[in-house]
PDB file of N, CA and C in Angstrom:
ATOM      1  N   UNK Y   1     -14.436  -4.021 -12.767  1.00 49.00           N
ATOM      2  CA  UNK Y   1     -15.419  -4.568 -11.859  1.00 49.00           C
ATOM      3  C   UNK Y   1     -16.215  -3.439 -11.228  1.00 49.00           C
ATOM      4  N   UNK Y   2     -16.982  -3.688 -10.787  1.00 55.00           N
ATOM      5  CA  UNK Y   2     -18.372  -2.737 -10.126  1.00 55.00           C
ATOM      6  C   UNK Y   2     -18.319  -2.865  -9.216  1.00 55.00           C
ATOM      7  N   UNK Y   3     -18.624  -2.197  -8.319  1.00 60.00           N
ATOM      8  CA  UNK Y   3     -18.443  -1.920  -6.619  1.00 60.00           C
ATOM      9  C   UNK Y   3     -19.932  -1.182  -6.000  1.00 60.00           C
ATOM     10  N   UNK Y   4     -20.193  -2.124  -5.234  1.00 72.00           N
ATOM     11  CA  UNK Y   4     -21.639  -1.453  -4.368  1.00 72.00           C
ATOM     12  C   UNK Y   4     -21.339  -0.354  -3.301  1.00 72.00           C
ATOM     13  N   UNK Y   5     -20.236   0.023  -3.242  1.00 73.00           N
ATOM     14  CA  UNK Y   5     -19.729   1.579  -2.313  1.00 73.00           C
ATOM     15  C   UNK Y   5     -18.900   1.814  -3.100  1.00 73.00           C
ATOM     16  N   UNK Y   6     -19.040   3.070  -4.406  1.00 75.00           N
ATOM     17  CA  UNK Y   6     -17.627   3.501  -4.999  1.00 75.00           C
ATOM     18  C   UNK Y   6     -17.032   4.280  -4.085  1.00 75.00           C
ATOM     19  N   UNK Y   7     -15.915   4.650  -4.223  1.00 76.00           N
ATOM     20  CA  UNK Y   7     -15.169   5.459  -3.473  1.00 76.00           C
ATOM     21  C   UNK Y   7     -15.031   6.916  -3.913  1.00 76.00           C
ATOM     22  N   UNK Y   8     -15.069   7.415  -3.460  1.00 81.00           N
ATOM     23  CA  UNK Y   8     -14.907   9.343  -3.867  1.00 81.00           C
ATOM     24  C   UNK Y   8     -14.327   9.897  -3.140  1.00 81.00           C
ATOM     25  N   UNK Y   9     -13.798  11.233  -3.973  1.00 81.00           N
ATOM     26  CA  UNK Y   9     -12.648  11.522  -3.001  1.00 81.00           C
ATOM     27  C   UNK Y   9     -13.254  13.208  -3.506  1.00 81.00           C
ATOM     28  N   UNK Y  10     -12.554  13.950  -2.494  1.00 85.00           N
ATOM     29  CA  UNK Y  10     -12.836  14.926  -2.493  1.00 85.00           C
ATOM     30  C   UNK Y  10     -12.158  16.216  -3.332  1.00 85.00           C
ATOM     31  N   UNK Y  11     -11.041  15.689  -3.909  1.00 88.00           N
ATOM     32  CA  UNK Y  11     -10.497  16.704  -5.102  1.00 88.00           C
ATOM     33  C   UNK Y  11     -10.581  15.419  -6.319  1.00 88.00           C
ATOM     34  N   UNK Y  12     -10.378  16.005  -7.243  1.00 88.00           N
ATOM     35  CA  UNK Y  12     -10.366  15.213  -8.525  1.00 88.00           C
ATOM     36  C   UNK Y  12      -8.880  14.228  -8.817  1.00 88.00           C
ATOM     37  N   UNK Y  13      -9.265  12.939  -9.398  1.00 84.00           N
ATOM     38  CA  UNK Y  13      -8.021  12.565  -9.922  1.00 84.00           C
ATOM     39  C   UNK Y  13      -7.418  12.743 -10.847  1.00 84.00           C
ATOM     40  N   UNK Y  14      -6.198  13.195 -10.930  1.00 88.00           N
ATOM     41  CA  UNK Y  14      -5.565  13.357 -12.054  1.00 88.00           C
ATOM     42  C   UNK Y  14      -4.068  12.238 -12.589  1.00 88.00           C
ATOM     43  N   UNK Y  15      -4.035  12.553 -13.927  1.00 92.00           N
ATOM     44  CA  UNK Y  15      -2.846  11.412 -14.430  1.00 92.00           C
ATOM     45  C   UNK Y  15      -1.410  11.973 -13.888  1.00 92.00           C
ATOM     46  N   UNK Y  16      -0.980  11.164 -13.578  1.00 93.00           N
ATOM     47  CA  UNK Y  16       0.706  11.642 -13.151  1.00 93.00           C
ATOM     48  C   UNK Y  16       1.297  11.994 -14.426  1.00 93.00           C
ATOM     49  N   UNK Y  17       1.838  12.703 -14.548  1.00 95.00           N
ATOM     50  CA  UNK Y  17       2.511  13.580 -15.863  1.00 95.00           C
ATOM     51  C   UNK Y  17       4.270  12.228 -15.776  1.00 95.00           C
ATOM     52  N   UNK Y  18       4.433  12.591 -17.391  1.00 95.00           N
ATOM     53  CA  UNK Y  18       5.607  12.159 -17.635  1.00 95.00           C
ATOM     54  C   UNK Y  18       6.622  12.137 -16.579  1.00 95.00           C
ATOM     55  N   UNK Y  19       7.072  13.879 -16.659  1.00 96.00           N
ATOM     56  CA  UNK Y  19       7.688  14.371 -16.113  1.00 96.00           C
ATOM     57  C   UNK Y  19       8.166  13.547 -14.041  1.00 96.00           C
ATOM     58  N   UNK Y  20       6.414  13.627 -13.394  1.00 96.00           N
ATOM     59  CA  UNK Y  20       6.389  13.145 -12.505  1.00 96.00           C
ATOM     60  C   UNK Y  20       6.823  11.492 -11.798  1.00 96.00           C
ATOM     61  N   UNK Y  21       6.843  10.797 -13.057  1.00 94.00           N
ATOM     62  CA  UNK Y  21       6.208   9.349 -12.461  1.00 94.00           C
ATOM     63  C   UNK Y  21       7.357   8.915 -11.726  1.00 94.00           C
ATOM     64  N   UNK Y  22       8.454   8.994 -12.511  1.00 93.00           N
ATOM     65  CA  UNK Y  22       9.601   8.395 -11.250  1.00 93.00           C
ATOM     66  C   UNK Y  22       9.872   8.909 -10.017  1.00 93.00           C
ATOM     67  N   UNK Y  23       9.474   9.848  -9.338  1.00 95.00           N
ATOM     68  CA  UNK Y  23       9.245  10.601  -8.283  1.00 95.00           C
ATOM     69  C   UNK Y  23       7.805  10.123  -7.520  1.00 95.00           C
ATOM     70  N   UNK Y  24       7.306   9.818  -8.409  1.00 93.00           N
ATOM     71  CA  UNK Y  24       5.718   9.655  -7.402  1.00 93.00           C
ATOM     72  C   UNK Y  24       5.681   7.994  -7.310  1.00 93.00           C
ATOM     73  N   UNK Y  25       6.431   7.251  -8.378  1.00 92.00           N
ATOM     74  CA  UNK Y  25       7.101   5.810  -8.364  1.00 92.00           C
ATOM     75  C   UNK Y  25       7.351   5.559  -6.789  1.00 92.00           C
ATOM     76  N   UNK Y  26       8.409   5.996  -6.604  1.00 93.00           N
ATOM     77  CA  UNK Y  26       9.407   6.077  -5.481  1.00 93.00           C
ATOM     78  C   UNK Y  26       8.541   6.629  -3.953  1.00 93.00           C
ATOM     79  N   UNK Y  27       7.664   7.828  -4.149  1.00 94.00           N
ATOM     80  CA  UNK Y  27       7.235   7.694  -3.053  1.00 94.00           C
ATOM     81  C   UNK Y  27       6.056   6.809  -3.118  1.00 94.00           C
ATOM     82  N   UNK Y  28       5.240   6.485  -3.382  1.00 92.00           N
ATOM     83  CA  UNK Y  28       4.651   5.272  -3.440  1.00 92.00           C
ATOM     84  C   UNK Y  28       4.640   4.377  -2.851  1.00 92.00           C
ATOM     85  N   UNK Y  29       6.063   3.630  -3.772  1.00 92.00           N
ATOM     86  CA  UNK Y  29       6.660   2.656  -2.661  1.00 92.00           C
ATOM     87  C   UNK Y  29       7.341   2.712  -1.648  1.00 92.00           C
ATOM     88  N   UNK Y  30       7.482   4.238  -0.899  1.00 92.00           N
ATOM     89  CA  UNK Y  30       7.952   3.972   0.290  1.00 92.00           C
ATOM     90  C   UNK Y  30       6.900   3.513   1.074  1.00 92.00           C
ATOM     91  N   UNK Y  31       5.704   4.891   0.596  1.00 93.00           N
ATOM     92  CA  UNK Y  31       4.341   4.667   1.313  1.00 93.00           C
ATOM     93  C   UNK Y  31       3.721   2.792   1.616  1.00 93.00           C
ATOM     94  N   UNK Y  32       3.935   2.032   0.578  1.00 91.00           N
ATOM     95  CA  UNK Y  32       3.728   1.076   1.058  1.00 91.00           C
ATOM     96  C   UNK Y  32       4.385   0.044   1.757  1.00 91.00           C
ATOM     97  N   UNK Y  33       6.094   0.472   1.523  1.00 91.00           N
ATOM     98  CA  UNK Y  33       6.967   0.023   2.751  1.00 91.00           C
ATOM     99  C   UNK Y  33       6.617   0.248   4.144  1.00 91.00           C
ATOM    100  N   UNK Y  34       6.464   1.302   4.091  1.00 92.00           N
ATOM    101  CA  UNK Y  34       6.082   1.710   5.647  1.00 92.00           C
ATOM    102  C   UNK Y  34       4.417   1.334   6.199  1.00 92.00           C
ATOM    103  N   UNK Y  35       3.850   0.927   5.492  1.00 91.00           N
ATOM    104  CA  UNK Y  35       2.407   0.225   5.482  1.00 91.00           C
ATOM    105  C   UNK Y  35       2.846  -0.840   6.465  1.00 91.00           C
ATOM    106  N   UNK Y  36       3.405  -1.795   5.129  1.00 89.00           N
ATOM    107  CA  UNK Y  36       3.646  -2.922   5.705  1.00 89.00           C
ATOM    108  C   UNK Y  36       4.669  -3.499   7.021  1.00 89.00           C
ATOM    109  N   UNK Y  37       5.596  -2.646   6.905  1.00 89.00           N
ATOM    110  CA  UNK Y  37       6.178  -2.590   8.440  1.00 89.00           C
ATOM    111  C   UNK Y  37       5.451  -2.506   9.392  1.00 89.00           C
ATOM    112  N   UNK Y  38       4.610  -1.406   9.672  1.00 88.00           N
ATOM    113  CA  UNK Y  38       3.470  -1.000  10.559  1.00 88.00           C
ATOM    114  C   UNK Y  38       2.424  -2.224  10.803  1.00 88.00           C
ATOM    115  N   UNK Y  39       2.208  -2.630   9.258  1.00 85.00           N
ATOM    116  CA  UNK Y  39       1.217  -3.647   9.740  1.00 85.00           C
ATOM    117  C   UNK Y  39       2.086  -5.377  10.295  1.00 85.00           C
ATOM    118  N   UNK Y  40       3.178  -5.188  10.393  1.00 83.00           N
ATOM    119  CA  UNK Y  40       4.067  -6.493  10.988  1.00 83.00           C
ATOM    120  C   UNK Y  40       4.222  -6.048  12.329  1.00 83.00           C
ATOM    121  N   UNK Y  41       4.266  -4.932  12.434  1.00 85.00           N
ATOM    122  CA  UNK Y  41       4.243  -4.202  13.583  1.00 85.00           C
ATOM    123  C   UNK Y  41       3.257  -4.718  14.798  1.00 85.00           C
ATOM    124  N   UNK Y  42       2.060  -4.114  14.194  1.00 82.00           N
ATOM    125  CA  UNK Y  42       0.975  -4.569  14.946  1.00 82.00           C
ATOM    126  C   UNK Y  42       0.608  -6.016  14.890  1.00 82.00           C
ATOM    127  N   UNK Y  43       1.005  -6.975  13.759  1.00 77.00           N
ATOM    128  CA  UNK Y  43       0.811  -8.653  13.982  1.00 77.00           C
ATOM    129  C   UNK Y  43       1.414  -9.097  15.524  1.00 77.00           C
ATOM    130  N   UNK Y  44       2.727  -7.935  15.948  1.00 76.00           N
ATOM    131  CA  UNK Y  44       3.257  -8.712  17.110  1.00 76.00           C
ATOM    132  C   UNK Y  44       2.638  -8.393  18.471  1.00 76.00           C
ATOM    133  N   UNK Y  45       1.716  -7.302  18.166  1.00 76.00           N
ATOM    134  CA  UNK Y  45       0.465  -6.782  19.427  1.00 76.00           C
ATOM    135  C   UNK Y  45      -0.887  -7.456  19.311  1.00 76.00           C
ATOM    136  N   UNK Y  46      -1.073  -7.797  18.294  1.00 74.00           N
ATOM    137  CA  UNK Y  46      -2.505  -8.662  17.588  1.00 74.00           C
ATOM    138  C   UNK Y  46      -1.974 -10.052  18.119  1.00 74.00           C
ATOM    139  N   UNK Y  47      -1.927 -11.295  18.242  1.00 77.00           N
ATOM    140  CA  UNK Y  47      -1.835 -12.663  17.840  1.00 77.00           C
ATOM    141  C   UNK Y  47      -2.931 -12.815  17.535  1.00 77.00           C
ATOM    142  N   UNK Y  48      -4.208 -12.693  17.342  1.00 80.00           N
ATOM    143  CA  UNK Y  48      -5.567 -12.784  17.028  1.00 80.00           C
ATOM    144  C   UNK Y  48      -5.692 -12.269  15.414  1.00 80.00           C
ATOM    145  N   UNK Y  49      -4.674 -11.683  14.851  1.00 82.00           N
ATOM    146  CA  UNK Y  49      -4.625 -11.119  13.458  1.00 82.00           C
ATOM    147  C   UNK Y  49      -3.914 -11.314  13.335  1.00 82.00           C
ATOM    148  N   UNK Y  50      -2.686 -12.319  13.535  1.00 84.00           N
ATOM    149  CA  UNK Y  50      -1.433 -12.480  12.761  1.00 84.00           C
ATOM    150  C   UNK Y  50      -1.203 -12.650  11.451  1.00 84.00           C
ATOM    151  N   UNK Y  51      -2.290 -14.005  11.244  1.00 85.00           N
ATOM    152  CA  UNK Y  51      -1.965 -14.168   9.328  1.00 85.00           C
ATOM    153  C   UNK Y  51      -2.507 -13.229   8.585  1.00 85.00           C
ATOM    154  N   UNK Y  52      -3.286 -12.114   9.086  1.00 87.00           N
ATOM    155  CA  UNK Y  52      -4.790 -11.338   8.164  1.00 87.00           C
ATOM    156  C   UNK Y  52      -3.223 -10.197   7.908  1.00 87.00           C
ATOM    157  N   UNK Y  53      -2.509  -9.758   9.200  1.00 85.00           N
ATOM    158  CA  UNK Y  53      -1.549  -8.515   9.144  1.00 85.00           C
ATOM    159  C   UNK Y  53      -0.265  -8.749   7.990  1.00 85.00           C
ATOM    160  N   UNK Y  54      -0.224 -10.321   8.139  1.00 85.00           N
ATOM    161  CA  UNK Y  54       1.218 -10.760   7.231  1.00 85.00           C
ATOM    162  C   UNK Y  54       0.797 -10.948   5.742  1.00 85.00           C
ATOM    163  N   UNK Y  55      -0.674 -11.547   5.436  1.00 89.00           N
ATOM    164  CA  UNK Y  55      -1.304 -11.481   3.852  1.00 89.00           C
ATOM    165  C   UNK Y  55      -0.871 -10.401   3.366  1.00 89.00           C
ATOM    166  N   UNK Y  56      -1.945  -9.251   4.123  1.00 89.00           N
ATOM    167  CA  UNK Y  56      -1.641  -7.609   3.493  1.00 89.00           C
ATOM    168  C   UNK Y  56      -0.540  -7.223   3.502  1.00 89.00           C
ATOM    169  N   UNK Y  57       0.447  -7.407   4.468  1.00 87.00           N
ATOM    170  CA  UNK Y  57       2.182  -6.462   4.285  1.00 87.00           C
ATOM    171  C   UNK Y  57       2.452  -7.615   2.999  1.00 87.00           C
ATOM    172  N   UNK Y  58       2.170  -9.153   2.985  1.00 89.00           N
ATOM    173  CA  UNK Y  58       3.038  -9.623   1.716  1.00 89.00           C
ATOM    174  C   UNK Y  58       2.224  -8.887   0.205  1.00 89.00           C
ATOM    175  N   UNK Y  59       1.038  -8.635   0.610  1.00 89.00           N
ATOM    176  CA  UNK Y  59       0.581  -8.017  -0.924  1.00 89.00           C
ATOM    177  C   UNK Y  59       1.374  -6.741  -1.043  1.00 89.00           C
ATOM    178  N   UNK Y  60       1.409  -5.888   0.228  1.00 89.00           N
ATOM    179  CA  UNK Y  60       1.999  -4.805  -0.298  1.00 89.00           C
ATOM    180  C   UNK Y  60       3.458  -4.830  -0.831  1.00 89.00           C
ATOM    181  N   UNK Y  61       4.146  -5.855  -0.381  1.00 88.00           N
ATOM    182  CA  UNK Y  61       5.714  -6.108  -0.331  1.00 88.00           C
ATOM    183  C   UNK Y  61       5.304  -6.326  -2.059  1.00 88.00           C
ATOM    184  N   UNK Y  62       4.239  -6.942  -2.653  1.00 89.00           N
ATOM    185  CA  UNK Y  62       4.032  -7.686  -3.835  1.00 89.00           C
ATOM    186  C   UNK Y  62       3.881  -6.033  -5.153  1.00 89.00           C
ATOM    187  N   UNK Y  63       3.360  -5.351  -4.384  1.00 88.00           N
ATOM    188  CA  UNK Y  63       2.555  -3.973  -5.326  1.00 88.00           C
ATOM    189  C   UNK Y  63       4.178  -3.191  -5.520  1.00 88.00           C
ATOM    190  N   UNK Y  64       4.708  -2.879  -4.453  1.00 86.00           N
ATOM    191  CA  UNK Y  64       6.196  -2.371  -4.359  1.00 86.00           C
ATOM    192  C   UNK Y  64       7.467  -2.768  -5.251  1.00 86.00           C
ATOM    193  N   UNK Y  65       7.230  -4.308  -5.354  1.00 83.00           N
ATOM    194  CA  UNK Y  65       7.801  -4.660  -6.683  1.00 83.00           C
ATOM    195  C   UNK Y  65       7.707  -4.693  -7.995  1.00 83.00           C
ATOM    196  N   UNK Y  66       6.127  -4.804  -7.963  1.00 85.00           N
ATOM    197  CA  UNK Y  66       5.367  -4.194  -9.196  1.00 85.00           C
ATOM    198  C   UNK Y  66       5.536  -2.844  -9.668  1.00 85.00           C
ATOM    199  N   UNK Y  67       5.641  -1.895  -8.661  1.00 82.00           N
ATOM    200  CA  UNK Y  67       5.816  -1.028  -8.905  1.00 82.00           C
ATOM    201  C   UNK Y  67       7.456  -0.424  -9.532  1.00 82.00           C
ATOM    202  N   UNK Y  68       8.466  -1.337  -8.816  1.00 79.00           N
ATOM    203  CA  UNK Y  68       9.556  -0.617  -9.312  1.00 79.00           C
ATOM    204  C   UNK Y  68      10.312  -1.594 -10.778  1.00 79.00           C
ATOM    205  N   UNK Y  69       9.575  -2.628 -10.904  1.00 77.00           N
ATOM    206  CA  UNK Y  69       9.798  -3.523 -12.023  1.00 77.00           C
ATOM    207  C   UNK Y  69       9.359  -2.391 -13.199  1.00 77.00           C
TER     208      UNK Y  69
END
């Protein structure tokens, strides 16, 4: 899909090597464990964003399994 703001980043991307992936697997999904905590976190300071904070932590809870499947 095409995007009217691509995103860029300021060093280049590169492929995770063989060697790497189960290591970068793993932190990954911590990184998005701790996303989604944070963002359940703040649902209980928000009530004005409750369902928007619980969608995104369940997608991430969703990518985390994807990821270690």
């Amino acid at each position: 899909t095409s995007s009217a703001n691509p995103v860029s980043t300021s060093q280049p991307l590169v492929a995770v090597t063989p060697e790497a992936e189960a290591e970068t697997i793993a932190e990954t999904a911590e990184i998005l464990e701790e996303a989604g905590a944070l963002l359940l976190r703040s649902a209980s300071a928000s009530q004005e964003h409750v369902e928007q904070y619980r969608q995104v932590a369940d997608a991430l809870d969703s990518s985390v399994l994807l990821l270690r499947s």
